[in-house]
PDB file of C-alpha atoms in Angstrom:
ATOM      1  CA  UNK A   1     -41.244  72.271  16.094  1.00 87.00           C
ATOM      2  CA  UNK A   2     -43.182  75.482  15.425  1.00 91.00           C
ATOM      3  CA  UNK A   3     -41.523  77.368  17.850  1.00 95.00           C
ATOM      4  CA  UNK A   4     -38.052  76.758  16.285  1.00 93.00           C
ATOM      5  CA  UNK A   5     -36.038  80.240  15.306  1.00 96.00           C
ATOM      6  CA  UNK A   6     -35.208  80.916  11.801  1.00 96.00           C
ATOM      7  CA  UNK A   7     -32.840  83.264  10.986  1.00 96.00           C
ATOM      8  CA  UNK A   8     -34.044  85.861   8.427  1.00 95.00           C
ATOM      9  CA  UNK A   9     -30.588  87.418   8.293  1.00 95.00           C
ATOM     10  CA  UNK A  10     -28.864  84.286   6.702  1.00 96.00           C
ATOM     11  CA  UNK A  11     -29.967  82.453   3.185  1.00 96.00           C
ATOM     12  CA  UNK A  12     -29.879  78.855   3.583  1.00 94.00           C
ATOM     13  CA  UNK A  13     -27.299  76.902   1.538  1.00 94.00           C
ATOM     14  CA  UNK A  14     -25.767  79.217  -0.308  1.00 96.00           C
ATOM     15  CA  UNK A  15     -22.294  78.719   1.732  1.00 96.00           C
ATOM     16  CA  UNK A  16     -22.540  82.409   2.595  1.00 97.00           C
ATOM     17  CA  UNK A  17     -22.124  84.220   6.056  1.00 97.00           C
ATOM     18  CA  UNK A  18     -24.736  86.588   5.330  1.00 97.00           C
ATOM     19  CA  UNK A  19     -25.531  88.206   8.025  1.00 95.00           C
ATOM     20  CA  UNK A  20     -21.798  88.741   8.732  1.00 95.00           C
ATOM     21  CA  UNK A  21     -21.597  87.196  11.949  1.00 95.00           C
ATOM     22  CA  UNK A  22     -19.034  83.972  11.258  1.00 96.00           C
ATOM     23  CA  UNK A  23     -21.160  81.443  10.842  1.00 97.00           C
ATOM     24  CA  UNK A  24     -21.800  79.669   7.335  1.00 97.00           C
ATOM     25  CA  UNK A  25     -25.542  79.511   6.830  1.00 96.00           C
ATOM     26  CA  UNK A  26     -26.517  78.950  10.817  1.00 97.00           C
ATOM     27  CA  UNK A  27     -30.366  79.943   9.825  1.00 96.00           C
ATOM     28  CA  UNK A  28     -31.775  77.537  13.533  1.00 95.00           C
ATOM     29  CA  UNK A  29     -28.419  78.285  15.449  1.00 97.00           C
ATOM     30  CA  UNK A  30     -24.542  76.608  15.341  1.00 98.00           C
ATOM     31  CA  UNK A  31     -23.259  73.032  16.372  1.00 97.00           C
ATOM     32  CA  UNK A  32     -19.990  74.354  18.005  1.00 98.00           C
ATOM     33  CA  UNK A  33     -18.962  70.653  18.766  1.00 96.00           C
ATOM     34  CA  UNK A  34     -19.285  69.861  15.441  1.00 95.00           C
ATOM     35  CA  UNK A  35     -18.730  73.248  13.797  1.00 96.00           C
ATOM     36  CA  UNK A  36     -21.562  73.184  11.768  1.00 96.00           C
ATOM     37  CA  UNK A  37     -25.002  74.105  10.984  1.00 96.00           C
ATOM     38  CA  UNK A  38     -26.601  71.156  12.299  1.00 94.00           C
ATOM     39  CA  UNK A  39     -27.846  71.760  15.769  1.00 93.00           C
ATOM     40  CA  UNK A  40     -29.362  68.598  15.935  1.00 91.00           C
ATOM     41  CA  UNK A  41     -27.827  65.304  14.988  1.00 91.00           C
ATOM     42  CA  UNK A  42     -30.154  62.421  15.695  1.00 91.00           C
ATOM     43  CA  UNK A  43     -32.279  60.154  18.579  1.00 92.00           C
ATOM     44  CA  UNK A  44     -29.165  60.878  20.750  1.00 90.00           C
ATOM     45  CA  UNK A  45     -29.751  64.768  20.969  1.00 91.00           C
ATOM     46  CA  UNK A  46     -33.351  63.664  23.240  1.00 95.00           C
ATOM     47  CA  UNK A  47     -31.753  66.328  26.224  1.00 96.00           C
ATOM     48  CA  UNK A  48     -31.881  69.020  24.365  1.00 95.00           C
ATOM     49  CA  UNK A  49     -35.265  68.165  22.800  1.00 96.00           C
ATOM     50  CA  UNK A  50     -36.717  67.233  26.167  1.00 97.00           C
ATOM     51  CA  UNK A  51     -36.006  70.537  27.595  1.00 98.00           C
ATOM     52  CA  UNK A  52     -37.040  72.615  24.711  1.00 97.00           C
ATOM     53  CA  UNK A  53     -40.682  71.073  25.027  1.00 97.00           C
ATOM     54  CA  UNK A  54     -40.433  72.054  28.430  1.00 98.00           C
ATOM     55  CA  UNK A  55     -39.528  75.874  27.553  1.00 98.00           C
ATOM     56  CA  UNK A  56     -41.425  75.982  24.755  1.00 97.00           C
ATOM     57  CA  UNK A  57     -44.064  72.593  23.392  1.00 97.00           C
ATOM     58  CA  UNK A  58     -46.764  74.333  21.853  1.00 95.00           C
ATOM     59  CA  UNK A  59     -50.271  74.466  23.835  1.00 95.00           C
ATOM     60  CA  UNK A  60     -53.490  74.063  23.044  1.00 94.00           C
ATOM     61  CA  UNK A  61     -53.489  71.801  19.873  1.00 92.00           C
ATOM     62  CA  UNK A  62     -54.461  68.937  21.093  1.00 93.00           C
ATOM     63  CA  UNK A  63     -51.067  67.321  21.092  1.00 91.00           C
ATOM     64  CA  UNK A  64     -48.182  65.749  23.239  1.00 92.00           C
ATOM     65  CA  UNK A  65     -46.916  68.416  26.230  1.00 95.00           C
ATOM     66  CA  UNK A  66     -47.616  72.303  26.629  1.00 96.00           C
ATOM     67  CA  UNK A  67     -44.404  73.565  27.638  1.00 97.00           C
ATOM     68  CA  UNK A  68     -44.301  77.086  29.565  1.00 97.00           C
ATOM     69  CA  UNK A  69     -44.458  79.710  26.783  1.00 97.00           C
ATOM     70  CA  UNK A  70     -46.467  78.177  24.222  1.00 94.00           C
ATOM     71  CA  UNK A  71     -45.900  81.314  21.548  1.00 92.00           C
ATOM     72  CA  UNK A  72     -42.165  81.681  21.739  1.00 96.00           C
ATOM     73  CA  UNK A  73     -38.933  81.250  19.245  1.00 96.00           C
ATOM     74  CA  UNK A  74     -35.942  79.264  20.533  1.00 97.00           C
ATOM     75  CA  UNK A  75     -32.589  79.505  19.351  1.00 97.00           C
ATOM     76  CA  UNK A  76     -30.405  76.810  19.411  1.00 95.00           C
ATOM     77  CA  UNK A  77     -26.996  76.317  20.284  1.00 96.00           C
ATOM     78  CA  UNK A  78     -24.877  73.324  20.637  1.00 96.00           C
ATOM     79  CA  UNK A  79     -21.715  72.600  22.172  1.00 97.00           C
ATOM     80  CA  UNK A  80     -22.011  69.113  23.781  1.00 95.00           C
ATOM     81  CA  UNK A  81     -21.385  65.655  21.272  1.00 91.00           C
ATOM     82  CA  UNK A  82     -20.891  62.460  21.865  1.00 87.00           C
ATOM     83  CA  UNK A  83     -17.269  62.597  23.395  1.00 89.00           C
ATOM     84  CA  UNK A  84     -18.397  65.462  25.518  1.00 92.00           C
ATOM     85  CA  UNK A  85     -17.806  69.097  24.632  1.00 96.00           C
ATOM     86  CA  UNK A  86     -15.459  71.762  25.710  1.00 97.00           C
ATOM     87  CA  UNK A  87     -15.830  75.277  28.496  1.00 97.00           C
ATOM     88  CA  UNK A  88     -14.162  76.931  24.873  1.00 98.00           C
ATOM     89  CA  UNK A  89     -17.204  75.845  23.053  1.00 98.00           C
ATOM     90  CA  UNK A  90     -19.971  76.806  26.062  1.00 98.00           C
ATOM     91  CA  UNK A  91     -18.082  80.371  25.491  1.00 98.00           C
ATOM     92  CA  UNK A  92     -18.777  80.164  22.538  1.00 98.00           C
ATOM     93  CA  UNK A  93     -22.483  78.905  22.409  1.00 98.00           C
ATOM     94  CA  UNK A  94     -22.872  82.135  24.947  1.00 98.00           C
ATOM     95  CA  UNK A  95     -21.365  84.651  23.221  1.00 98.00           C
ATOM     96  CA  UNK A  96     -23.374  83.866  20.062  1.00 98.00           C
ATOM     97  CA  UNK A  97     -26.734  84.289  22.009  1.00 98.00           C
ATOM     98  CA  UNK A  98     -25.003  87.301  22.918  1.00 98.00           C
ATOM     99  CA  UNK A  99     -23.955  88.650  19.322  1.00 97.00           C
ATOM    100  CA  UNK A 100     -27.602  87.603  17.880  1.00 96.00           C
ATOM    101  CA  UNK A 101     -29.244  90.320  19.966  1.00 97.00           C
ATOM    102  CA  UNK A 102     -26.598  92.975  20.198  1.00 96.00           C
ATOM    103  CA  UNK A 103     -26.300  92.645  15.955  1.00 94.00           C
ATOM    104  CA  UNK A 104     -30.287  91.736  14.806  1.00 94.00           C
ATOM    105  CA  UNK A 105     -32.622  93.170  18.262  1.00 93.00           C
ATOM    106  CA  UNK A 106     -33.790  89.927  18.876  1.00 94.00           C
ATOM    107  CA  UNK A 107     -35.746  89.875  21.386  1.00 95.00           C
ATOM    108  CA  UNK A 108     -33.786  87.026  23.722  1.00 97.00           C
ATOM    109  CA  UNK A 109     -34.407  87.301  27.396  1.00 98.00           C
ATOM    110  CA  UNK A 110     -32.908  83.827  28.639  1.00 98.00           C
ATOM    111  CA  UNK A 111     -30.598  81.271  27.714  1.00 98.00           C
ATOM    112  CA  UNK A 112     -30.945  77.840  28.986  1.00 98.00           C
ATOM    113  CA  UNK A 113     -28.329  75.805  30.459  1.00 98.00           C
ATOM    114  CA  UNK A 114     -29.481  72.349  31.402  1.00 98.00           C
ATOM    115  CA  UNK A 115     -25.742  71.142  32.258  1.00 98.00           C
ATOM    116  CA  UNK A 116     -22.878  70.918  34.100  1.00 97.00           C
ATOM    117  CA  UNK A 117     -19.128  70.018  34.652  1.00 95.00           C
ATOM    118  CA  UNK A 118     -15.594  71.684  34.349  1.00 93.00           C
ATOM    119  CA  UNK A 119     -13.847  74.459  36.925  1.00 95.00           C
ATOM    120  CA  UNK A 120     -13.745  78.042  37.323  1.00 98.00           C
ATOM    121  CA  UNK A 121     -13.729  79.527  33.916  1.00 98.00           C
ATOM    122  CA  UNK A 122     -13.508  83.748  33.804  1.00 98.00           C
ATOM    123  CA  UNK A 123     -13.850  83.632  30.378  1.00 98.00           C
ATOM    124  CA  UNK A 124     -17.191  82.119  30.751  1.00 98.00           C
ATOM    125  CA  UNK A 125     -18.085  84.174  33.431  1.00 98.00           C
ATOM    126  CA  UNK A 126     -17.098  86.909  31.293  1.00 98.00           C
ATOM    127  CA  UNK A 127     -19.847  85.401  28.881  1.00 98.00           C
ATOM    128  CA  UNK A 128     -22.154  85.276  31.657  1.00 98.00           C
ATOM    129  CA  UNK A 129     -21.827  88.713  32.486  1.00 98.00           C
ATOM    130  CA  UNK A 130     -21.694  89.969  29.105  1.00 98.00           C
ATOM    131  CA  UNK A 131     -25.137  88.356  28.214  1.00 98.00           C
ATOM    132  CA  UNK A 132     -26.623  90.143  31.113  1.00 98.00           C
ATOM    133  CA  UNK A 133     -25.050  93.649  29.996  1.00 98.00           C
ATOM    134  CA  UNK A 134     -27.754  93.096  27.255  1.00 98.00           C
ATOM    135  CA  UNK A 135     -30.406  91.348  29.497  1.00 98.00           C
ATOM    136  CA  UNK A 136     -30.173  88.147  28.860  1.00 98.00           C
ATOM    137  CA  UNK A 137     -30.327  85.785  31.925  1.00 98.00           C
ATOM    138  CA  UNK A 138     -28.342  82.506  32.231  1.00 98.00           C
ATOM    139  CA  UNK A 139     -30.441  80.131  33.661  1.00 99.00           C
ATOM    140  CA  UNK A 140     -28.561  77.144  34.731  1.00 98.00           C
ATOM    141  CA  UNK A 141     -29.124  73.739  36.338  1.00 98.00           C
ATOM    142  CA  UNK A 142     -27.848  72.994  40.211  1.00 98.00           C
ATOM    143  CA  UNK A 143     -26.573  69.792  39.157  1.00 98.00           C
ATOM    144  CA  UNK A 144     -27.036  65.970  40.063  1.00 98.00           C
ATOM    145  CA  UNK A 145     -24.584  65.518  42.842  1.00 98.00           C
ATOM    146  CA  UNK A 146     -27.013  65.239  45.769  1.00 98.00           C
ATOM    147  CA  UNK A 147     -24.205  68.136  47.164  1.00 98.00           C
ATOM    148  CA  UNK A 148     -24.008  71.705  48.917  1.00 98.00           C
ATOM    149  CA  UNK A 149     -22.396  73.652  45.909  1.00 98.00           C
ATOM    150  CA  UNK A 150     -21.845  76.246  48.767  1.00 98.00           C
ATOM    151  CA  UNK A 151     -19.221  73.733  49.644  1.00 98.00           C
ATOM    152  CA  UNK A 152     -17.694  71.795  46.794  1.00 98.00           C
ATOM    153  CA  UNK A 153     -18.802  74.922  43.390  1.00 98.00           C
ATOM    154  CA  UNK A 154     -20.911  73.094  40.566  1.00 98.00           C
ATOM    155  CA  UNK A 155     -20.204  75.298  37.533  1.00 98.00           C
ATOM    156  CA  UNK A 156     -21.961  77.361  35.966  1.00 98.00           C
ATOM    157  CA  UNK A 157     -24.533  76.822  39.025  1.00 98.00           C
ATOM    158  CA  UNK A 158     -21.968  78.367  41.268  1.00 98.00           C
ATOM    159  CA  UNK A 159     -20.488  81.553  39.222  1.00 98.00           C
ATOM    160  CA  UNK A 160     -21.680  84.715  41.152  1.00 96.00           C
ATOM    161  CA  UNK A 161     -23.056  86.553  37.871  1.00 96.00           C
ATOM    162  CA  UNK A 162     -25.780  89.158  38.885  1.00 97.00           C
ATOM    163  CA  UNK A 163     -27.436  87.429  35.417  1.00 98.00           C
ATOM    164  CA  UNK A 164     -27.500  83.923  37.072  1.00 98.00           C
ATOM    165  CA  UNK A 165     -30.509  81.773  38.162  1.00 98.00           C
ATOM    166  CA  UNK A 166     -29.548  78.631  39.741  1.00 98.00           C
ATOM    167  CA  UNK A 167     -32.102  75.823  40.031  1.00 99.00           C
ATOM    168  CA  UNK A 168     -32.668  72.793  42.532  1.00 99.00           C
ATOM    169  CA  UNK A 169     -35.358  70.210  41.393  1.00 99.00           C
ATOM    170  CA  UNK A 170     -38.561  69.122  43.611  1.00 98.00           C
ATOM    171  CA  UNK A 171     -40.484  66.067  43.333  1.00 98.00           C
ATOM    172  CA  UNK A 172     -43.900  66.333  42.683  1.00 97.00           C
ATOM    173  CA  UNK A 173     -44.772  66.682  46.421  1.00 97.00           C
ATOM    174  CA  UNK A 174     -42.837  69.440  46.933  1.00 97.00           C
ATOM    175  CA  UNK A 175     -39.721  67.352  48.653  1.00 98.00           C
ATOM    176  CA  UNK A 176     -36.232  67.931  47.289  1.00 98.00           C
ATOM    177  CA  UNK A 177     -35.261  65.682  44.749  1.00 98.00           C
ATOM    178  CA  UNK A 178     -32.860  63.246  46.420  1.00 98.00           C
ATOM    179  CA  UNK A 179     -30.315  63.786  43.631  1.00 98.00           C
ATOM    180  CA  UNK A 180     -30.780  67.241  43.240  1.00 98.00           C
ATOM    181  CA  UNK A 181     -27.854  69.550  44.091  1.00 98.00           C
ATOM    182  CA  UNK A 182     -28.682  72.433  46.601  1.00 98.00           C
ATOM    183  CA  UNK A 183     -26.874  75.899  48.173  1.00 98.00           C
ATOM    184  CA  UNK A 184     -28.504  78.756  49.968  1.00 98.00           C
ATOM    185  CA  UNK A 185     -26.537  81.542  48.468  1.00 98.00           C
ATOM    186  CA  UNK A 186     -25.821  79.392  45.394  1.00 98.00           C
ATOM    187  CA  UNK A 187     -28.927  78.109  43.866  1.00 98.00           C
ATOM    188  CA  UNK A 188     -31.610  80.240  43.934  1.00 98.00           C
ATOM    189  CA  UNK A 189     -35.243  78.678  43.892  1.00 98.00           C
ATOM    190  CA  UNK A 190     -36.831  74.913  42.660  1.00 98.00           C
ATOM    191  CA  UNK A 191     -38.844  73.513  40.360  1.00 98.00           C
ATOM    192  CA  UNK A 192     -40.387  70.365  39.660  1.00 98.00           C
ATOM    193  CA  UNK A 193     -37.473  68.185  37.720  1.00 98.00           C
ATOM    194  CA  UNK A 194     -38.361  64.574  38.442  1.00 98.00           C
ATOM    195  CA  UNK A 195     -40.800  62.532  36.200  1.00 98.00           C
ATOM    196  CA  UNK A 196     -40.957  65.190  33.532  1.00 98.00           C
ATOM    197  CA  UNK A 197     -42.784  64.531  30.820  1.00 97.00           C
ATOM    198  CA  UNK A 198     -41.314  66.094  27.495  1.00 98.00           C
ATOM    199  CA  UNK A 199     -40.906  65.769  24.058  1.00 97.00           C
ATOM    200  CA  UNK A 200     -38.191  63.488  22.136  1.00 96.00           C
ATOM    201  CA  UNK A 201     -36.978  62.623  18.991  1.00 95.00           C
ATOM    202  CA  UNK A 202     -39.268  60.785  16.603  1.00 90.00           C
ATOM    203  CA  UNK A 203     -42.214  62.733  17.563  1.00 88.00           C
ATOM    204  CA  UNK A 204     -42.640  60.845  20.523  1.00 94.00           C
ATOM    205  CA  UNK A 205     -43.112  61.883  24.495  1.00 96.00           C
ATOM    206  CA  UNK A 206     -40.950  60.250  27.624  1.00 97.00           C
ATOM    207  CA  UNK A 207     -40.570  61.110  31.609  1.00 98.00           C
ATOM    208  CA  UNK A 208     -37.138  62.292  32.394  1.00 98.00           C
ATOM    209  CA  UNK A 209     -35.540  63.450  35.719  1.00 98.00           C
ATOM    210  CA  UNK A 210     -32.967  65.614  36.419  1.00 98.00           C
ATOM    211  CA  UNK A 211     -32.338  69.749  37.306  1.00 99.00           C
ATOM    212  CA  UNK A 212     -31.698  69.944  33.579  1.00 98.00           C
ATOM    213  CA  UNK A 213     -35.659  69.253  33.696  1.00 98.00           C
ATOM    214  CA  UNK A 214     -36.062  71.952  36.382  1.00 99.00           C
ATOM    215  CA  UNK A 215     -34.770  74.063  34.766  1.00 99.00           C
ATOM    216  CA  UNK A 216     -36.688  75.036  31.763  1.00 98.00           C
ATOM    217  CA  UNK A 217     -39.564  75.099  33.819  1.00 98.00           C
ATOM    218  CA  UNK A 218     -37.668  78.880  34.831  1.00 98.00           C
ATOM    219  CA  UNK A 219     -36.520  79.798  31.213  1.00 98.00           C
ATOM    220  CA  UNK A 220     -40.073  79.345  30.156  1.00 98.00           C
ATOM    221  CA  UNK A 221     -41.267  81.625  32.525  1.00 98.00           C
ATOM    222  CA  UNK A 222     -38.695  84.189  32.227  1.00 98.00           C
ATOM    223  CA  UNK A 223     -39.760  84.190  28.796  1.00 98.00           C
ATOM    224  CA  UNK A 224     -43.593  84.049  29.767  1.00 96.00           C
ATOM    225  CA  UNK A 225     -43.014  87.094  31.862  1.00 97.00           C
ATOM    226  CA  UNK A 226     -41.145  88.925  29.351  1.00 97.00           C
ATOM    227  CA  UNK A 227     -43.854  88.504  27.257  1.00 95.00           C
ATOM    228  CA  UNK A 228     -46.135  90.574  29.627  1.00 94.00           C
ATOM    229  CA  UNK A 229     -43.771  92.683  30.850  1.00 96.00           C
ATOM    230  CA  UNK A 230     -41.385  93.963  27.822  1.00 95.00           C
ATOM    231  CA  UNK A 231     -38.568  96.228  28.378  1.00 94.00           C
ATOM    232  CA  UNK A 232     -37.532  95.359  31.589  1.00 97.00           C
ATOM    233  CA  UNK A 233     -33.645  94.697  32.345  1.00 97.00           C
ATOM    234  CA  UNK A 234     -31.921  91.353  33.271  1.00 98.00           C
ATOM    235  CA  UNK A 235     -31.659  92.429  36.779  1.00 98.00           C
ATOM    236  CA  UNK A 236     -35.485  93.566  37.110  1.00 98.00           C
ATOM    237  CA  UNK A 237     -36.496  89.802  35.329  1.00 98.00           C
ATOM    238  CA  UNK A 238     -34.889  88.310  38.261  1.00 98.00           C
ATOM    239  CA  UNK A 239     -36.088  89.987  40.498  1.00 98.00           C
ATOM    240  CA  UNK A 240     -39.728  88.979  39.215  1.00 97.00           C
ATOM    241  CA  UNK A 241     -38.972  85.551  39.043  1.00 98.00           C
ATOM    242  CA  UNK A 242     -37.087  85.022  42.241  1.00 98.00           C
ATOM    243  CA  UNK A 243     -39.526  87.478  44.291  1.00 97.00           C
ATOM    244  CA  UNK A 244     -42.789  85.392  43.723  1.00 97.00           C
ATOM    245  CA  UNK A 245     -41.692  82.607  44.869  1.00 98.00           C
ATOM    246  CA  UNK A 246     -43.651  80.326  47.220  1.00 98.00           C
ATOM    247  CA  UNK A 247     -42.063  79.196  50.218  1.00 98.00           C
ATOM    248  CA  UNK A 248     -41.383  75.793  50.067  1.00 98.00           C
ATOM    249  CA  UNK A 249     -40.015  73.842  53.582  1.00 98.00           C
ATOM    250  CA  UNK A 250     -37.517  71.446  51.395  1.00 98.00           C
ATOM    251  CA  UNK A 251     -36.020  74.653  50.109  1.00 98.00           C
ATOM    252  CA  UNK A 252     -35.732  76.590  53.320  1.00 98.00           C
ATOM    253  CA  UNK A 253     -32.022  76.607  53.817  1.00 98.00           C
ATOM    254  CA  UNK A 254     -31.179  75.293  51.135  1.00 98.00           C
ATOM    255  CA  UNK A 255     -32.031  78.030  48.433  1.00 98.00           C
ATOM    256  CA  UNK A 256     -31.621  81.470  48.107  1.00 98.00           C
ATOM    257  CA  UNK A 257     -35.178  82.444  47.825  1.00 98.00           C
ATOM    258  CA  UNK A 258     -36.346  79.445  50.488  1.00 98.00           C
ATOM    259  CA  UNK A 259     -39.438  78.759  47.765  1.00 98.00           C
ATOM    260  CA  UNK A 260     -40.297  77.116  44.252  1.00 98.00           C
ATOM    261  CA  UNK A 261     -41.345  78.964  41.196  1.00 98.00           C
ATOM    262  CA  UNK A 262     -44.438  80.692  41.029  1.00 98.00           C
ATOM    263  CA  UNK A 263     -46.209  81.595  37.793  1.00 96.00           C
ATOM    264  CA  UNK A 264     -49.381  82.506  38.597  1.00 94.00           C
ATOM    265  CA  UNK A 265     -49.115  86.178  38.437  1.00 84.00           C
ATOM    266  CA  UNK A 266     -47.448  86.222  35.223  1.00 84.00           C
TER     267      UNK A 266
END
């Protein structure tokens, strides 16, 4: 909860767009499903709070998880309700990351995108692309499908963005996840995703499985490595994360870098 965003730029509740940027007092982010303020709506929103503990639970206090980058700010966007959500909206949620740093200099390295579904969209590979003009990497989850995305494209997994990580989940013995999706030019590297243990609603702790769980494990250490290593350009973060990988035999032909993430050096 610590490690929430607030946004200095906007006053909250005074029904004012302060800092100009078309959203009506979005001081933790914007619900674009529900075009509001609220970015979290209840025990159902448990995804999105499972994965941020991943990214981002604070360490060393004596409580619940550690995620990967304990002293971090995340910034929330929402696009996904209860009847679904819309490729408009995920534009959306993009472009806004987007806007935040180009407009205020935040210092955003890496958005998160623990989901899936829908066909080619340019104009969200236009958001894609844009996010990395300002070096921001789009990190996004293989998928569930137990597929080749080479094959049959899982977007966003599959878009060929130069600001793109795709991620494949391992079990805790290094196997591939039997559900995970895989692709050796389209997903790029794994990461533990099955029996994850994460934060959810109610201050409370549960063990999910998926490559949405994979794949904070990689937006967390983008962000750890930023952290170290400031300045450096979306392509150059990449190439840091992807390039210490260690080789892993369940993601030999199957991923683009062959290995699983490797923070170690960070």
């Amino acid at each position: 909860a610590k490690n929430h965003w607030k946004n200095k730029n906007e006053i909250d509740g005074n029904g004012v767009d302060d800092d100009g940027n078309g959203y009506i007092d979005d001081t933790h982010g914007w619900d674009f499903d529900g075009g509001n303020k609220s970015v979290y709506d209840g025990v159902g929103d448990d995804h999105g709070t499972h994965v941020s503990g991943t990214i981002g639970g604070q360490g060393g206090n004596g409580a619940g998880v550690a995620g990967m980058c304990w002293k971090i700010k995340m910034v929330h966007t929402k696009f996904l309700g209860a009847g679904g959500g819309t490729t408009a909206n995920a534009v959306k949620s993009v472009n806004y990351i987007t806007d935040l740093k180009v407009r205020h200099n935040l210092n955003l390295v890496a958005t998160n995108n623990s989901w899936g579904g829908g066909g080619f969209s340019q104009a969200l590979k236009d958001a894609i692309d844009a996010g990395a003009a300002q070096n921001i990497l789009f990190v996004a989850a293989a998928g569930n499908g137990s597929s080749n995305i080479d094959s049959v494209p899982h977007y966003p997994a599959s878009y060929t963005s130069a600001g793109l990580i795709s991620v494949a989940s391992l079990n805790s013995n290094g196997t591939m996840s039997s559900f995970s999706n895989w692709g050796v030019t389209s997903v790029d590297l794994g990461t533990p995703g099955a029996g994850i243990f994460s934060t959810v609603p109610t201050n409370s702790y549960a063990s999910y499985s998926g490559t949405s769980m994979a794949t904070p494990h990689v937006t967390g250490a983008i962000a750890m490595y930023a952290k170290t290593h400031p300045g450096l350009t979306a392509a150059q973060l990449k190439a840091a994360i992807l390039g210490t990988t260690t080789a892993t035999a369940s993601m030999a032909g199957k991923t683009v870098t062959g290995g699983r993430l490797n923070v170690s050096t960070y």
